Amino acid sequence: MLLFGHESNRQYPATQEQWYAGIISELWRGFSLPKGQAMFEWWNEQGDIPAAQIFSHFIQDKLPRSLPDLEMVIFIDEIDSVLSLPFPADDFFSVIRASFNQRADQLAQNVVNFAFFGVALPSDLVSEPSRSPFNIGTAIKLEGFTLPEATPLASGLKIEEKSALAVLSRIIYWTGGQPFLTQKVCQLINNQLEKQNIETFSDTGTSLEDFVDTSIYEHIIDSWENKGQPRASKNHHGPPIT
C-alpha cells in the first residue's frame, strides 16, 4: 500500500485523524474485514482517544483477533512520503515499535509484521529528537541481477543457445541487472529478432554486442530523447540505462 499523503495518491489529509483513518480503511479493505459501516462503527467504539492510539488498537488487537490464523505482513511503499506530511508521523512509528516490542508477550497471538520500502533512512522517520530512533528493523539491500542469477532469462531469448547467454550478458551490461528493466530489454531484443527474422547472429552481419547496443539506442535511448525526457536521459552516452 501507499500511505495517504503521497503525491501519487493526490490525497493530502488535513489532520492526523484523517491520515490514520485512511490507513486503517485501506488495511480494512485489504484484509477483507466486514464491509459496509463496520469500520466506522469499530472506529467510533474506540471512544475519544487519539487517532494514533486507535491505529494501535487496530494493529495489536483488531487484526490479530479477526484473522488469528493468518500470518500478516503489511508492505508500505515509498515510506519516505511521511516526511512531506503537514504533521509528524512519529506516533505511527511508535505504534509499530510498541507492537514489535510486545512480541514476547504475544506468543500465543499472531503479530502483524511490517515491510517498508523507500529512500528514507530509519533515522529520518522519527523527527522528535527526544524519541527513540526507529532502529528495530532489518535493512534489506536490493541489488541488481548478476549474470548467474539472470541466466534463466537466457532460455527465453529466441536465438541459438550458444549466443543467448552472451546476449544476456550484454543486456546486463546496459541495465546493471535492474530486474524490471532487464526483463523489458530481453523482451525488446526478442521483438527485434522476430521482426528481422533472425535465428543466428551470423544472419545480422554484425556482432551480437552491436545488435544489442543498436536496439537499445534506437528503441530506448533515442525514444527518451525524442519524447523530451529529463536532462539525465538526454545526456546519456553509455551504460547503465537504469
Coordinates of C-alpha atoms in Angstrom, one line a residue:
M1 CA 0.0 0.0 0.0
L2 CA 1.0 3.6 -0.4
L3 CA 0.5 5.9 2.6
F4 CA -2.1 8.6 2.1
G5 CA -0.4 11.9 1.7
H6 CA 2.0 10.8 -1.1
E7 CA 1.6 12.9 -4.2
S8 CA 0.8 9.9 -6.4
N9 CA -2.3 9.4 -4.3
R10 CA -3.3 13.0 -4.9
Q11 CA -4.8 13.0 -1.4
Y12 CA -3.4 15.2 1.2
P13 CA -5.0 14.7 4.7
A14 CA -5.6 17.8 6.7
T15 CA -5.4 16.1 10.0
Q16 CA -3.7 13.2 11.7
E17 CA -7.2 11.7 12.3
Q18 CA -7.9 11.6 8.5
W19 CA -4.5 10.1 7.8
Y20 CA -4.8 7.3 10.3
A21 CA -8.4 6.7 9.2
G22 CA -7.2 6.4 5.6
I23 CA -4.5 3.9 6.6
I24 CA -7.0 1.8 8.6
S25 CA -9.5 1.9 5.8
E26 CA -7.0 0.6 3.3
L27 CA -5.9 -2.2 5.6
W28 CA -9.5 -3.0 6.5
R29 CA -10.4 -3.4 2.8
G30 CA -7.1 -5.2 2.0
F31 CA -7.7 -7.8 4.7
S32 CA -11.3 -8.3 3.6
L33 CA -12.8 -7.3 7.0
P34 CA -16.6 -6.8 7.2
K35 CA -17.9 -4.3 4.7
G36 CA -20.5 -1.6 5.0
Q37 CA -20.3 0.6 8.1
A38 CA -18.3 -1.9 10.1
M39 CA -15.1 0.1 10.1
F40 CA -16.8 3.3 11.1
E41 CA -18.7 1.6 13.9
W42 CA -15.5 0.0 15.1
W43 CA -13.7 3.4 15.0
N44 CA -16.4 5.0 17.0
E45 CA -16.4 2.3 19.6
Q46 CA -12.8 3.3 20.4
G47 CA -14.1 6.4 22.0
D48 CA -12.5 9.8 22.3
I49 CA -8.8 8.8 22.1
P50 CA -6.0 10.0 19.8
A51 CA -6.1 8.6 16.3
A52 CA -2.6 7.0 16.8
Q53 CA -4.0 5.0 19.7
I54 CA -6.9 3.8 17.6
F55 CA -4.3 2.7 15.0
S56 CA -2.5 0.9 17.8
H57 CA -5.7 -0.9 18.8
F58 CA -6.3 -1.9 15.2
I59 CA -2.7 -3.3 14.7
Q60 CA -2.4 -5.0 18.1
D61 CA -5.9 -6.2 18.7
K62 CA -8.4 -5.9 15.9
L63 CA -6.3 -7.6 13.2
P64 CA -4.9 -10.4 15.2
R65 CA -8.4 -11.2 16.7
S66 CA -10.1 -11.0 13.3
L67 CA -7.5 -13.1 11.5
P68 CA -6.0 -15.4 14.1
D69 CA -4.6 -18.0 11.7
L70 CA -3.2 -15.6 9.2
E71 CA 0.5 -14.6 9.1
M72 CA 0.2 -10.9 8.3
V73 CA 2.8 -8.7 6.6
I74 CA 1.9 -5.2 5.7
F75 CA 4.0 -3.8 2.8
I76 CA 4.2 0.0 2.7
D77 CA 5.8 1.5 -0.4
E78 CA 7.6 4.9 -0.5
I79 CA 7.7 5.3 3.2
D80 CA 9.7 8.5 2.7
S81 CA 6.3 10.1 1.9
V82 CA 5.8 10.6 5.6
L83 CA 8.5 13.3 5.5
S84 CA 6.2 15.6 3.5
L85 CA 3.2 15.3 5.7
P86 CA 2.0 18.5 7.4
F87 CA 2.4 16.9 10.8
P88 CA 5.0 14.5 12.3
A89 CA 4.4 10.8 11.9
D90 CA 6.4 9.9 15.0
D91 CA 3.4 8.3 16.7
F92 CA 2.9 6.0 13.7
F93 CA 6.4 4.5 14.1
S94 CA 6.0 4.4 17.9
V95 CA 2.9 2.2 17.5
I96 CA 4.9 -0.1 15.2
R97 CA 7.8 -0.1 17.7
A98 CA 5.5 -0.9 20.6
S99 CA 3.9 -3.8 18.6
F100 CA 7.4 -5.2 17.8
N101 CA 8.5 -4.9 21.5
Q102 CA 5.4 -6.7 22.7
R103 CA 6.0 -9.8 20.7
A104 CA 7.4 -11.6 23.7
D105 CA 4.1 -11.2 25.5
Q106 CA 2.0 -12.2 22.4
L107 CA 3.5 -15.5 21.5
A108 CA 0.0 -17.1 21.6
Q109 CA -1.3 -14.5 19.1
N110 CA -0.5 -13.6 15.6
V111 CA 1.6 -10.5 15.3
V112 CA 1.4 -8.1 12.4
N113 CA 4.7 -7.5 10.6
F114 CA 5.7 -4.5 8.5
A115 CA 8.0 -4.1 5.5
F116 CA 8.9 -0.6 4.4
F117 CA 10.2 0.4 1.0
G118 CA 11.6 3.8 0.1
V119 CA 14.6 6.0 0.1
A120 CA 14.5 7.4 3.7
L121 CA 16.9 6.2 6.3
P122 CA 15.4 4.8 9.6
S123 CA 16.9 7.8 11.4
D124 CA 14.9 10.2 9.2
L125 CA 11.5 8.7 10.1
V126 CA 11.2 10.0 13.6
S127 CA 11.5 13.8 13.7
E128 CA 11.4 14.4 17.5
P129 CA 14.9 14.1 18.9
S130 CA 13.7 13.1 22.4
R131 CA 12.0 10.0 21.0
S132 CA 13.8 6.7 20.5
P133 CA 15.0 6.3 16.9
F134 CA 13.3 3.8 14.7
N135 CA 16.0 1.2 14.7
I136 CA 14.1 -2.0 15.2
G137 CA 14.0 -3.0 11.6
T138 CA 16.4 -5.1 9.5
A139 CA 17.6 -3.5 6.3
I140 CA 17.3 -5.4 3.1
K141 CA 19.7 -4.2 0.4
L142 CA 18.2 -4.6 -3.1
E143 CA 20.8 -5.2 -5.8
G144 CA 20.5 -6.0 -9.5
F145 CA 20.8 -9.4 -11.0
T146 CA 24.2 -10.8 -11.5
L147 CA 24.7 -12.8 -14.7
P148 CA 24.4 -16.2 -13.0
E149 CA 21.2 -15.0 -11.2
A150 CA 19.7 -13.8 -14.5
T151 CA 20.7 -16.9 -16.5
P152 CA 17.2 -18.4 -16.6
L153 CA 16.2 -15.4 -18.7
A154 CA 18.5 -16.6 -21.5
S155 CA 16.2 -19.6 -22.2
G156 CA 13.5 -17.1 -23.2
L157 CA 15.7 -15.4 -25.8
K158 CA 14.8 -16.5 -29.3
I159 CA 18.3 -17.1 -30.6
E160 CA 20.6 -20.0 -30.8
E161 CA 21.5 -21.3 -27.3
K162 CA 25.2 -20.6 -27.7
S163 CA 24.5 -16.9 -28.3
A164 CA 21.7 -16.4 -25.8
L165 CA 24.0 -16.1 -22.7
A166 CA 26.2 -13.7 -24.5
V167 CA 23.2 -11.6 -25.4
L168 CA 22.0 -11.7 -21.8
S169 CA 25.5 -10.6 -20.6
R170 CA 25.3 -7.6 -22.9
I171 CA 21.8 -6.7 -21.6
I172 CA 23.1 -6.9 -18.0
Y173 CA 26.0 -4.6 -19.1
W174 CA 23.4 -2.0 -20.1
T175 CA 20.8 -2.5 -17.3
G176 CA 23.1 -3.0 -14.4
G177 CA 20.9 -6.0 -13.6
Q178 CA 17.9 -4.0 -12.6
P179 CA 15.2 -6.7 -12.6
F180 CA 12.3 -5.0 -14.4
L181 CA 14.5 -3.2 -16.9
T182 CA 16.5 -6.4 -17.7
Q183 CA 13.3 -8.2 -18.5
K184 CA 12.0 -5.4 -20.6
V185 CA 15.2 -5.2 -22.6
C186 CA 15.1 -9.0 -23.1
Q187 CA 11.6 -8.5 -24.5
L188 CA 12.8 -5.7 -26.7
I189 CA 15.6 -7.9 -28.1
N190 CA 13.2 -10.8 -28.8
N191 CA 10.9 -8.4 -30.7
Q192 CA 13.8 -7.2 -32.8
L193 CA 14.9 -10.8 -33.5
E194 CA 11.4 -11.8 -34.6
K195 CA 10.9 -8.6 -36.6
Q196 CA 14.1 -9.2 -38.5
N197 CA 13.6 -13.0 -38.7
I198 CA 17.0 -13.6 -37.2
E199 CA 17.8 -17.1 -36.0
T200 CA 21.6 -16.8 -35.7
F201 CA 23.8 -13.7 -35.3
S202 CA 25.6 -14.6 -38.4
D203 CA 22.4 -13.5 -40.2
T204 CA 22.7 -10.0 -38.9
G205 CA 26.1 -9.2 -40.4
T206 CA 27.1 -7.7 -37.1
S207 CA 28.3 -8.8 -33.7
L208 CA 25.7 -9.6 -31.0
E209 CA 27.1 -6.7 -28.9
D210 CA 26.4 -4.3 -31.8
F211 CA 22.9 -5.7 -32.3
V212 CA 22.0 -5.3 -28.6
D213 CA 23.6 -1.8 -28.4
T214 CA 21.8 -0.6 -31.6
S215 CA 18.5 -2.0 -30.4
I216 CA 18.8 -0.2 -27.0
Y217 CA 19.9 3.1 -28.6
E218 CA 17.2 3.1 -31.2
H219 CA 14.3 1.9 -29.1
I220 CA 15.1 3.2 -25.6
I221 CA 17.7 6.0 -25.5
D222 CA 16.6 7.8 -28.7
S223 CA 13.0 7.3 -27.8
W224 CA 13.6 9.1 -24.5
E225 CA 15.3 12.0 -26.2
N226 CA 12.5 12.3 -28.8
K227 CA 9.9 12.4 -26.1
G228 CA 11.6 15.1 -24.2
Q229 CA 12.6 13.1 -21.2
P230 CA 14.7 14.6 -18.4
R231 CA 18.1 16.0 -19.0
A232 CA 19.8 13.0 -17.3
S233 CA 18.4 10.8 -20.1
K234 CA 19.3 13.1 -22.9
N235 CA 22.9 13.3 -21.7
H236 CA 23.2 9.5 -21.7
H237 CA 26.2 8.2 -23.7
G238 CA 26.6 4.7 -22.3
P239 CA 25.6 2.2 -19.7
P240 CA 23.8 1.8 -17.4
I241 CA 20.4 2.9 -18.5
T242 CA 18.7 2.4 -15.1

